[in-house]
Amino acid sequence: MSMSGLLTEIENPASAGAVTSAPKKIILLKPRGFCAGVVRAIDVVRISLDLYGAPIYVRKEIVHNRHVVDELREAGAIFVEELSEVPSGARVIFSAHGVSPAVRKEAIERSLRVIDATCPLVTKVHLEAVKFAKQGYTIILIGHRDHDEVIGTLGEAPESTILVSDVSDVDRLEIKNPERISYLTQTTLSLDETKDIVSRLLERFPKITGPKTQDICYATENRQLAVKAVAPLCQTLLVVGSQNSSNSRRLVEVCEKAGVPAYLLDDCSEIQPEMVDNVSVVAVTAGASAPEHLVQELIENLRSRGFADLEEAEIKDEDVRFTLPSDLENFTPRLHVIA
Ligand code: SF4
């Protein structure tokens, strides 16, 4: 059902039965779960394992999801934090979050055979950073310190880039040449918070220029818009995703900002009774790195707790696909351990 149809039904109990007397309901948001960058990154690992056999090294978590990482580890991937842990000459995959030029250089020096699973939408931000730096701009990068993606983007032009994470960081900025200043953002930020930060940047630096199209990716945007639309219709939101998943955490925050409690769960084993006690309508979504089978297990768990009705509420059709890296594009994965 479309979100507007669902809204009419819930606002007009005569057409659907009053919520209080109706069976408890799950609203399942769409789009949810895997984005095109995550599908591609997981396929890169699966195909590499098929083609070259285990072990295949992966620098950092391929995507920020505990279940995905555990399942690929079982299939033969070895996850490492740094390239120094990879034997010289071995094959290594760079995660969807991207790497800095320093990491690429180290891989060449160590004769590592690199397969790059960086999401193309992260690469877009890297290219913008390179372009702005070459043109002599100071780059304000809006993002979360210590996030893998931000570390990679910062590394493109470290001398020219300043990281800000909130409006107060913008207030403290001191820029030598405010005539030549640009901004970029992490791909998985809150739409509203980023808007506030960009507005403040514009107030302080009217000449600031930004990317041609926003850096926050389509998947982050669509999942947040779905949460915003459903918040007035539910009493709680469950988000499937890992604690270190930036886009999943933002979904919780967006819902809480709308005044509705929200919880981030790695899987259904983390549901606590108080999350759904006295709730008649629960909404369910999943971050961009969370597998669909975990969502379905959560639905089954909710059914066992009396949530007999289920409606899928779609805010947007999402049909984005990315091609594989050129050395893998003629292969399809044989393993189907996650989807
Ligand atoms: S969340 Fe966005 S930027 Fe990150 S992998 Fe998915 S599509 Fe790419």
mmCIF file of C-alpha atoms and ligand atoms in Angstrom:
data_model
loop_
_atom_site.group_PDB
_atom_site.id
_atom_site.type_symbol
_atom_site.label_atom_id
_atom_site.label_comp_id
_atom_site.label_asym_id
_atom_site.label_seq_id
_atom_site.Cartn_x
_atom_site.Cartn_y
_atom_site.Cartn_z
ATOM 1 C CA MET A 1 0.000 0.000 0.000
ATOM 2 C CA SER A 2 1.171 3.552 -0.645
ATOM 3 C CA MET A 3 1.961 5.691 2.379
ATOM 4 C CA SER A 4 -0.966 8.047 1.622
ATOM 5 C CA GLY A 5 -3.409 5.119 1.480
ATOM 6 C CA LEU A 6 -2.141 3.863 4.796
ATOM 7 C CA LEU A 7 -2.465 7.328 6.324
ATOM 8 C CA THR A 8 -6.124 7.549 5.219
ATOM 9 C CA GLU A 9 -6.865 4.133 6.663
ATOM 10 C CA ILE A 10 -5.334 4.855 10.041
ATOM 11 C CA GLU A 11 -6.858 8.354 10.258
ATOM 12 C CA ASN A 12 -10.268 6.962 9.374
ATOM 13 C CA PRO A 13 -10.899 4.023 11.698
ATOM 14 C CA ALA A 14 -14.376 3.499 10.224
ATOM 15 C CA SER A 15 -12.724 2.168 7.068
ATOM 16 C CA ALA A 16 -10.215 -0.016 8.828
ATOM 17 C CA GLY A 17 -11.588 -0.751 12.295
ATOM 18 C CA ALA A 18 -10.487 1.386 15.249
ATOM 19 C CA VAL A 19 -6.802 0.926 15.989
ATOM 20 C CA THR A 20 -7.522 0.202 19.644
ATOM 21 C CA SER A 21 -9.845 -2.735 18.873
ATOM 22 C CA ALA A 22 -8.058 -3.889 15.709
ATOM 23 C CA PRO A 23 -5.341 -6.553 15.827
ATOM 24 C CA LYS A 24 -1.914 -5.206 16.518
ATOM 25 C CA LYS A 25 -0.281 -4.066 13.307
ATOM 26 C CA ILE A 26 3.177 -3.994 11.724
ATOM 27 C CA ILE A 27 3.913 -1.331 9.118
ATOM 28 C CA LEU A 28 6.834 -2.546 7.042
ATOM 29 C CA LEU A 29 8.633 0.316 5.341
ATOM 30 C CA LYS A 30 9.863 0.275 1.777
ATOM 31 C CA PRO A 31 12.488 0.937 0.593
ATOM 32 C CA ARG A 32 14.484 -0.640 3.398
ATOM 33 C CA GLY A 33 17.626 -2.731 3.779
ATOM 34 C CA PHE A 34 20.345 -3.333 1.216
ATOM 35 C CA CYS A 35 21.309 -0.447 -1.078
ATOM 36 C CA ALA A 36 23.076 -0.864 -4.404
ATOM 37 C CA GLY A 37 26.494 -0.116 -2.882
ATOM 38 C CA VAL A 38 26.088 -2.827 -0.257
ATOM 39 C CA VAL A 39 24.839 -5.414 -2.766
ATOM 40 C CA ARG A 40 27.857 -4.650 -4.949
ATOM 41 C CA ALA A 41 30.341 -4.834 -2.060
ATOM 42 C CA ILE A 42 28.992 -8.186 -0.842
ATOM 43 C CA ASP A 43 29.007 -9.526 -4.407
ATOM 44 C CA VAL A 44 32.639 -8.446 -4.766
ATOM 45 C CA VAL A 45 33.583 -10.600 -1.765
ATOM 46 C CA ARG A 46 31.454 -13.572 -2.852
ATOM 47 C CA ILE A 47 32.716 -13.516 -6.436
ATOM 48 C CA SER A 48 36.321 -13.114 -5.317
ATOM 49 C CA LEU A 49 35.931 -16.154 -3.057
ATOM 50 C CA ASP A 50 34.387 -18.104 -5.953
ATOM 51 C CA LEU A 51 37.078 -17.053 -8.400
ATOM 52 C CA TYR A 52 40.216 -17.122 -6.326
ATOM 53 C CA GLY A 53 39.248 -19.281 -3.335
ATOM 54 C CA ALA A 54 39.809 -18.558 0.353
ATOM 55 C CA PRO A 55 41.432 -16.785 1.979
ATOM 56 C CA ILE A 56 40.511 -13.378 0.628
ATOM 57 C CA TYR A 57 41.482 -10.449 2.832
ATOM 58 C CA VAL A 58 39.068 -7.569 3.398
ATOM 59 C CA ARG A 59 40.303 -4.281 4.874
ATOM 60 C CA LYS A 60 37.747 -3.148 7.513
ATOM 61 C CA GLU A 61 34.188 -4.443 7.649
ATOM 62 C CA ILE A 62 33.037 -4.749 4.038
ATOM 63 C CA VAL A 63 29.787 -3.071 5.149
ATOM 64 C CA HIS A 64 28.810 -2.086 8.678
ATOM 65 C CA ASN A 65 26.725 -5.099 9.588
ATOM 66 C CA ARG A 66 27.744 -7.797 12.054
ATOM 67 C CA HIS A 67 25.727 -10.571 10.384
ATOM 68 C CA VAL A 68 27.063 -9.836 6.900
ATOM 69 C CA VAL A 69 30.634 -9.820 8.177
ATOM 70 C CA ASP A 70 30.155 -13.045 10.170
ATOM 71 C CA GLU A 71 28.616 -14.856 7.190
ATOM 72 C CA LEU A 72 31.385 -13.762 4.805
ATOM 73 C CA ARG A 73 34.009 -14.675 7.389
ATOM 74 C CA GLU A 74 32.499 -18.161 7.527
ATOM 75 C CA ALA A 75 32.724 -18.330 3.724
ATOM 76 C CA GLY A 76 36.478 -17.652 3.862
ATOM 77 C CA ALA A 77 36.972 -13.881 4.037
ATOM 78 C CA ILE A 78 39.555 -12.619 6.519
ATOM 79 C CA PHE A 79 38.733 -9.188 7.895
ATOM 80 C CA VAL A 80 41.659 -7.006 8.949
ATOM 81 C CA GLU A 81 41.901 -3.466 10.273
ATOM 82 C CA GLU A 82 45.040 -2.458 8.404
ATOM 83 C CA LEU A 83 46.987 -3.586 5.335
ATOM 84 C CA SER A 84 49.985 -4.446 7.545
ATOM 85 C CA GLU A 85 47.988 -7.555 8.572
ATOM 86 C CA VAL A 86 47.773 -8.772 4.946
ATOM 87 C CA PRO A 87 50.644 -10.955 3.677
ATOM 88 C CA SER A 88 52.657 -9.348 0.860
ATOM 89 C CA GLY A 89 51.295 -10.200 -2.570
ATOM 90 C CA ALA A 90 47.904 -11.398 -1.233
ATOM 91 C CA ARG A 91 44.513 -10.337 -2.550
ATOM 92 C CA VAL A 92 42.712 -7.658 -0.547
ATOM 93 C CA ILE A 93 39.312 -6.032 -0.941
ATOM 94 C CA PHE A 94 38.698 -2.412 0.045
ATOM 95 C CA SER A 95 35.350 -1.949 1.819
ATOM 96 C CA ALA A 96 32.309 -0.037 0.534
ATOM 97 C CA HIS A 97 33.328 2.988 2.639
ATOM 98 C CA GLY A 98 36.409 3.745 0.555
ATOM 99 C CA VAL A 99 40.053 4.352 1.448
ATOM 100 C CA SER A 100 42.466 7.271 1.386
ATOM 101 C CA PRO A 101 45.217 7.577 -1.248
ATOM 102 C CA ALA A 102 47.728 6.657 1.485
ATOM 103 C CA VAL A 103 46.120 3.216 1.776
ATOM 104 C CA ARG A 104 46.201 2.734 -2.013
ATOM 105 C CA LYS A 105 49.887 3.685 -2.005
ATOM 106 C CA GLU A 106 50.656 1.236 0.782
ATOM 107 C CA ALA A 107 48.895 -1.538 -1.156
ATOM 108 C CA ILE A 108 51.074 -0.857 -4.200
ATOM 109 C CA GLU A 109 54.224 -0.787 -2.089
ATOM 110 C CA ARG A 110 53.270 -4.138 -0.529
ATOM 111 C CA SER A 111 52.438 -5.651 -3.958
ATOM 112 C CA LEU A 112 48.905 -6.426 -2.797
ATOM 113 C CA ARG A 113 46.353 -7.392 -5.415
ATOM 114 C CA VAL A 114 43.524 -4.943 -4.729
ATOM 115 C CA ILE A 115 39.859 -5.410 -5.551
ATOM 116 C CA ASP A 116 38.021 -2.183 -4.836
ATOM 117 C CA ALA A 117 34.476 -2.449 -3.435
ATOM 118 C CA THR A 118 34.189 1.270 -2.685
ATOM 119 C CA CYS A 119 30.618 2.399 -3.377
ATOM 120 C CA PRO A 120 30.544 4.571 -6.516
ATOM 121 C CA LEU A 121 28.644 7.218 -4.543
ATOM 122 C CA VAL A 122 31.525 7.428 -2.074
ATOM 123 C CA THR A 123 33.973 7.651 -4.976
ATOM 124 C CA LYS A 124 31.917 10.597 -6.260
ATOM 125 C CA VAL A 125 32.666 12.491 -3.023
ATOM 126 C CA HIS A 126 36.387 11.618 -3.258
ATOM 127 C CA LEU A 127 36.520 12.986 -6.799
ATOM 128 C CA GLU A 128 34.809 16.190 -5.688
ATOM 129 C CA ALA A 129 37.388 16.597 -2.906
ATOM 130 C CA VAL A 130 40.229 16.162 -5.403
ATOM 131 C CA LYS A 131 38.637 18.662 -7.787
ATOM 132 C CA PHE A 132 38.025 21.336 -5.143
ATOM 133 C CA ALA A 133 41.529 20.922 -3.702
ATOM 134 C CA LYS A 134 43.103 21.285 -7.154
ATOM 135 C CA GLN A 135 41.125 24.492 -7.671
ATOM 136 C CA GLY A 136 42.497 25.950 -4.439
ATOM 137 C CA TYR A 137 39.355 25.677 -2.322
ATOM 138 C CA THR A 138 39.272 25.076 1.403
ATOM 139 C CA ILE A 139 36.935 22.096 1.755
ATOM 140 C CA ILE A 140 34.539 21.824 4.689
ATOM 141 C CA LEU A 141 33.706 18.138 5.033
ATOM 142 C CA ILE A 142 30.491 17.542 6.984
ATOM 143 C CA GLY A 143 30.652 14.146 8.642
ATOM 144 C CA HIS A 144 31.315 12.021 11.691
ATOM 145 C CA ARG A 145 34.888 11.906 12.949
ATOM 146 C CA ASP A 146 36.382 8.399 12.932
ATOM 147 C CA HIS A 147 33.845 6.987 10.457
ATOM 148 C CA ASP A 148 35.676 4.879 7.841
ATOM 149 C CA GLU A 149 34.177 6.867 4.961
ATOM 150 C CA VAL A 150 35.182 10.223 6.450
ATOM 151 C CA ILE A 151 38.735 9.029 7.114
ATOM 152 C CA GLY A 152 39.010 7.998 3.448
ATOM 153 C CA THR A 153 37.579 11.266 2.090
ATOM 154 C CA LEU A 154 39.727 13.410 4.410
ATOM 155 C CA GLY A 155 42.764 11.591 3.075
ATOM 156 C CA GLU A 156 42.194 12.906 -0.475
ATOM 157 C CA ALA A 157 43.184 16.453 0.462
ATOM 158 C CA PRO A 158 44.186 16.539 4.128
ATOM 159 C CA GLU A 159 45.885 19.935 3.886
ATOM 160 C CA SER A 160 42.798 21.572 2.380
ATOM 161 C CA THR A 161 40.003 19.848 4.329
ATOM 162 C CA ILE A 162 38.382 20.746 7.650
ATOM 163 C CA LEU A 163 35.898 18.345 9.253
ATOM 164 C CA VAL A 164 32.743 19.692 10.885
ATOM 165 C CA SER A 165 30.114 17.575 12.595
ATOM 166 C CA ASP A 166 27.545 20.113 13.782
ATOM 167 C CA VAL A 167 26.509 23.755 13.684
ATOM 168 C CA SER A 168 28.748 24.699 16.611
ATOM 169 C CA ASP A 169 31.770 23.418 14.672
ATOM 170 C CA VAL A 170 30.785 25.795 11.854
ATOM 171 C CA ASP A 171 30.607 28.680 14.316
ATOM 172 C CA ARG A 172 34.198 28.020 15.344
ATOM 173 C CA LEU A 173 35.584 27.910 11.787
ATOM 174 C CA GLU A 174 38.311 30.336 10.840
ATOM 175 C CA ILE A 175 38.970 30.392 7.110
ATOM 176 C CA LYS A 176 41.871 32.272 5.542
ATOM 177 C CA ASN A 177 40.104 32.932 2.243
ATOM 178 C CA PRO A 178 36.291 32.886 2.618
ATOM 179 C CA GLU A 179 36.013 33.711 -1.109
ATOM 180 C CA ARG A 180 37.238 30.221 -2.001
ATOM 181 C CA ILE A 181 35.506 27.716 0.183
ATOM 182 C CA SER A 182 33.456 24.614 -0.617
ATOM 183 C CA TYR A 183 31.661 21.881 1.276
ATOM 184 C CA LEU A 184 31.114 18.151 0.870
ATOM 185 C CA THR A 185 29.313 15.655 3.067
ATOM 186 C CA GLN A 186 29.459 12.063 4.216
ATOM 187 C CA THR A 187 26.909 9.996 2.261
ATOM 188 C CA THR A 188 24.967 8.682 5.254
ATOM 189 C CA LEU A 189 24.086 11.770 7.284
ATOM 190 C CA SER A 190 20.766 13.042 8.599
ATOM 191 C CA LEU A 191 19.084 15.110 5.877
ATOM 192 C CA ASP A 192 17.726 17.648 8.368
ATOM 193 C CA GLU A 193 20.901 18.075 10.398
ATOM 194 C CA THR A 194 22.962 18.460 7.238
ATOM 195 C CA LYS A 195 20.531 21.087 5.982
ATOM 196 C CA ASP A 196 21.004 23.057 9.210
ATOM 197 C CA ILE A 197 24.787 22.808 8.955
ATOM 198 C CA VAL A 198 24.797 23.897 5.305
ATOM 199 C CA SER A 199 22.468 26.826 6.126
ATOM 200 C CA ARG A 200 24.871 28.000 8.811
ATOM 201 C CA LEU A 201 27.797 27.632 6.417
ATOM 202 C CA LEU A 202 25.931 29.786 3.897
ATOM 203 C CA GLU A 203 25.230 32.407 6.559
ATOM 204 C CA ARG A 204 28.876 32.586 7.552
ATOM 205 C CA PHE A 205 30.392 32.122 4.079
ATOM 206 C CA PRO A 206 27.958 33.386 1.416
ATOM 207 C CA LYS A 207 30.425 32.500 -1.357
ATOM 208 C CA ILE A 208 30.642 28.839 -0.346
ATOM 209 C CA THR A 209 30.057 26.336 -3.114
ATOM 210 C CA GLY A 210 28.893 22.726 -2.798
ATOM 211 C CA PRO A 211 28.683 19.533 -4.832
ATOM 212 C CA LYS A 212 26.584 19.647 -8.036
ATOM 213 C CA THR A 213 24.235 17.035 -6.594
ATOM 214 C CA GLN A 214 23.952 16.300 -2.885
ATOM 215 C CA ASP A 215 26.433 13.846 -1.417
ATOM 216 C CA ILE A 216 23.903 12.195 0.892
ATOM 217 C CA CYS A 217 23.036 9.127 -1.138
ATOM 218 C CA TYR A 218 19.653 8.071 -2.500
ATOM 219 C CA ALA A 219 19.426 5.106 -0.093
ATOM 220 C CA THR A 220 20.048 7.221 2.997
ATOM 221 C CA GLU A 221 17.525 9.786 1.789
ATOM 222 C CA ASN A 222 14.783 7.317 0.870
ATOM 223 C CA ARG A 223 15.012 5.379 4.147
ATOM 224 C CA GLN A 224 14.858 8.589 6.184
ATOM 225 C CA LEU A 225 11.900 9.926 4.192
ATOM 226 C CA ALA A 226 10.034 6.663 4.787
ATOM 227 C CA VAL A 227 10.643 6.920 8.545
ATOM 228 C CA LYS A 228 9.459 10.531 8.580
ATOM 229 C CA ALA A 229 6.289 9.584 6.729
ATOM 230 C CA VAL A 230 5.454 6.680 9.020
ATOM 231 C CA ALA A 231 6.330 8.307 12.350
ATOM 232 C CA PRO A 232 2.874 9.882 12.819
ATOM 233 C CA LEU A 233 1.253 6.487 12.141
ATOM 234 C CA CYS A 234 3.106 4.275 14.603
ATOM 235 C CA GLN A 235 3.901 4.140 18.306
ATOM 236 C CA THR A 236 7.361 2.711 17.956
ATOM 237 C CA LEU A 237 9.909 1.969 15.238
ATOM 238 C CA LEU A 238 12.272 -0.986 15.091
ATOM 239 C CA VAL A 239 15.319 -0.524 12.851
ATOM 240 C CA VAL A 240 17.324 -3.595 11.848
ATOM 241 C CA GLY A 241 20.979 -2.643 11.678
ATOM 242 C CA SER A 242 24.258 -2.699 13.565
ATOM 243 C CA GLN A 243 25.346 -0.079 16.083
ATOM 244 C CA ASN A 244 28.246 1.030 13.863
ATOM 245 C CA SER A 245 25.988 1.564 10.835
ATOM 246 C CA SER A 246 25.747 5.318 10.337
ATOM 247 C CA ASN A 247 22.664 5.295 8.109
ATOM 248 C CA SER A 248 20.841 2.921 10.521
ATOM 249 C CA ARG A 249 21.543 5.156 13.502
ATOM 250 C CA ARG A 250 20.233 8.144 11.591
ATOM 251 C CA LEU A 251 16.900 6.311 11.071
ATOM 252 C CA VAL A 252 16.520 5.949 14.840
ATOM 253 C CA GLU A 253 17.331 9.629 15.349
ATOM 254 C CA VAL A 254 14.910 10.794 12.649
ATOM 255 C CA CYS A 255 12.087 8.872 14.314
ATOM 256 C CA GLU A 256 12.976 10.047 17.815
ATOM 257 C CA LYS A 257 13.072 13.619 16.555
ATOM 258 C CA ALA A 258 9.486 13.121 15.412
ATOM 259 C CA GLY A 259 8.613 12.195 18.999
ATOM 260 C CA VAL A 260 8.302 8.424 18.494
ATOM 261 C CA PRO A 261 10.560 5.932 20.285
ATOM 262 C CA ALA A 262 12.852 3.938 18.025
ATOM 263 C CA TYR A 263 15.275 1.073 18.614
ATOM 264 C CA LEU A 264 18.237 -0.235 16.647
ATOM 265 C CA LEU A 265 18.460 -4.041 16.689
ATOM 266 C CA ASP A 266 21.100 -6.284 15.172
ATOM 267 C CA ASP A 267 18.442 -8.996 14.998
ATOM 268 C CA CYS A 268 15.210 -10.108 16.638
ATOM 269 C CA SER A 269 17.008 -11.617 19.642
ATOM 270 C CA GLU A 270 17.529 -8.044 20.862
ATOM 271 C CA ILE A 271 13.816 -7.184 21.165
ATOM 272 C CA GLN A 272 12.921 -6.393 24.757
ATOM 273 C CA PRO A 273 9.251 -6.699 25.859
ATOM 274 C CA GLU A 274 9.128 -3.023 26.882
ATOM 275 C CA MET A 275 9.889 -1.992 23.277
ATOM 276 C CA VAL A 276 6.550 -3.323 22.043
ATOM 277 C CA ASP A 277 4.409 -3.663 25.195
ATOM 278 C CA ASN A 278 1.307 -1.446 24.975
ATOM 279 C CA VAL A 279 2.075 -0.742 21.316
ATOM 280 C CA SER A 280 -0.671 -1.391 18.772
ATOM 281 C CA VAL A 281 1.181 -0.194 15.642
ATOM 282 C CA VAL A 282 4.896 -0.898 15.237
ATOM 283 C CA ALA A 283 6.867 0.204 12.183
ATOM 284 C CA VAL A 284 9.822 -1.819 10.918
ATOM 285 C CA THR A 285 12.650 -0.778 8.642
ATOM 286 C CA ALA A 286 16.283 -1.733 8.039
ATOM 287 C CA GLY A 287 19.485 0.186 7.428
ATOM 288 C CA ALA A 288 21.229 -0.046 4.072
ATOM 289 C CA SER A 289 23.575 -2.809 5.225
ATOM 290 C CA ALA A 290 21.009 -5.054 6.958
ATOM 291 C CA PRO A 291 19.999 -8.308 5.204
ATOM 292 C CA GLU A 292 16.316 -8.907 4.463
ATOM 293 C CA HIS A 293 16.263 -12.311 6.188
ATOM 294 C CA LEU A 294 16.831 -10.500 9.515
ATOM 295 C CA VAL A 295 13.820 -8.285 8.793
ATOM 296 C CA GLN A 296 11.677 -11.335 8.074
ATOM 297 C CA GLU A 297 12.830 -13.001 11.303
ATOM 298 C CA LEU A 298 11.884 -9.836 13.175
ATOM 299 C CA ILE A 299 8.431 -9.888 11.561
ATOM 300 C CA GLU A 300 7.942 -13.508 12.651
ATOM 301 C CA ASN A 301 8.989 -12.579 16.170
ATOM 302 C CA LEU A 302 6.500 -9.687 16.231
ATOM 303 C CA ARG A 303 3.739 -11.981 14.976
ATOM 304 C CA SER A 304 4.430 -14.293 17.904
ATOM 305 C CA ARG A 305 3.904 -11.243 20.146
ATOM 306 C CA GLY A 306 0.416 -10.620 18.760
ATOM 307 C CA PHE A 307 1.130 -8.339 15.792
ATOM 308 C CA ALA A 308 -1.189 -10.208 13.439
ATOM 309 C CA ASP A 309 -1.657 -7.565 10.726
ATOM 310 C CA LEU A 310 1.088 -6.525 8.342
ATOM 311 C CA GLU A 311 1.060 -3.752 5.774
ATOM 312 C CA GLU A 312 3.920 -2.717 3.568
ATOM 313 C CA ALA A 313 4.116 1.073 3.113
ATOM 314 C CA GLU A 314 6.137 2.146 0.091
ATOM 315 C CA ILE A 315 7.237 5.745 -0.278
ATOM 316 C CA LYS A 316 9.329 5.266 -3.390
ATOM 317 C CA ASP A 317 10.250 2.637 -5.916
ATOM 318 C CA GLU A 318 13.990 2.061 -5.679
ATOM 319 C CA ASP A 319 15.744 0.361 -8.550
ATOM 320 C CA VAL A 320 19.413 1.305 -8.443
ATOM 321 C CA ARG A 321 22.173 -1.109 -9.496
ATOM 322 C CA PHE A 322 25.918 -0.570 -9.730
ATOM 323 C CA THR A 323 28.207 -2.474 -12.053
ATOM 324 C CA LEU A 324 30.944 -4.599 -10.531
ATOM 325 C CA PRO A 325 34.637 -3.617 -10.673
ATOM 326 C CA SER A 326 35.917 -4.291 -14.197
ATOM 327 C CA ASP A 327 37.977 -7.375 -13.249
ATOM 328 C CA LEU A 328 34.863 -9.107 -11.836
ATOM 329 C CA GLU A 329 32.061 -7.875 -14.073
ATOM 330 C CA ASN A 330 31.837 -11.040 -16.149
ATOM 331 C CA PHE A 331 31.177 -13.214 -13.125
ATOM 332 C CA THR A 332 28.131 -13.820 -10.956
ATOM 333 C CA PRO A 333 28.346 -15.052 -7.374
ATOM 334 C CA ARG A 334 27.670 -18.733 -6.646
ATOM 335 C CA LEU A 335 27.304 -18.282 -2.882
ATOM 336 C CA HIS A 336 23.970 -17.127 -1.548
ATOM 337 C CA VAL A 337 24.660 -16.965 2.137
ATOM 338 C CA ILE A 338 23.123 -13.594 2.940
ATOM 339 C CA ALA A 339 20.387 -12.196 0.737
HETATM 340 S S1 SF4 B 1 24.508 3.754 1.887
HETATM 341 FE FE1 SF4 B 1 24.700 4.977 0.008
HETATM 342 S S2 SF4 B 1 26.871 5.533 -0.122
HETATM 343 FE FE2 SF4 B 1 26.700 3.846 1.371
HETATM 344 S S3 SF4 B 1 27.036 1.987 0.173
HETATM 345 FE FE3 SF4 B 1 24.833 2.364 0.165
HETATM 346 S S4 SF4 B 1 24.441 3.549 -1.731
HETATM 347 FE FE4 SF4 B 1 26.642 3.657 -1.294
#
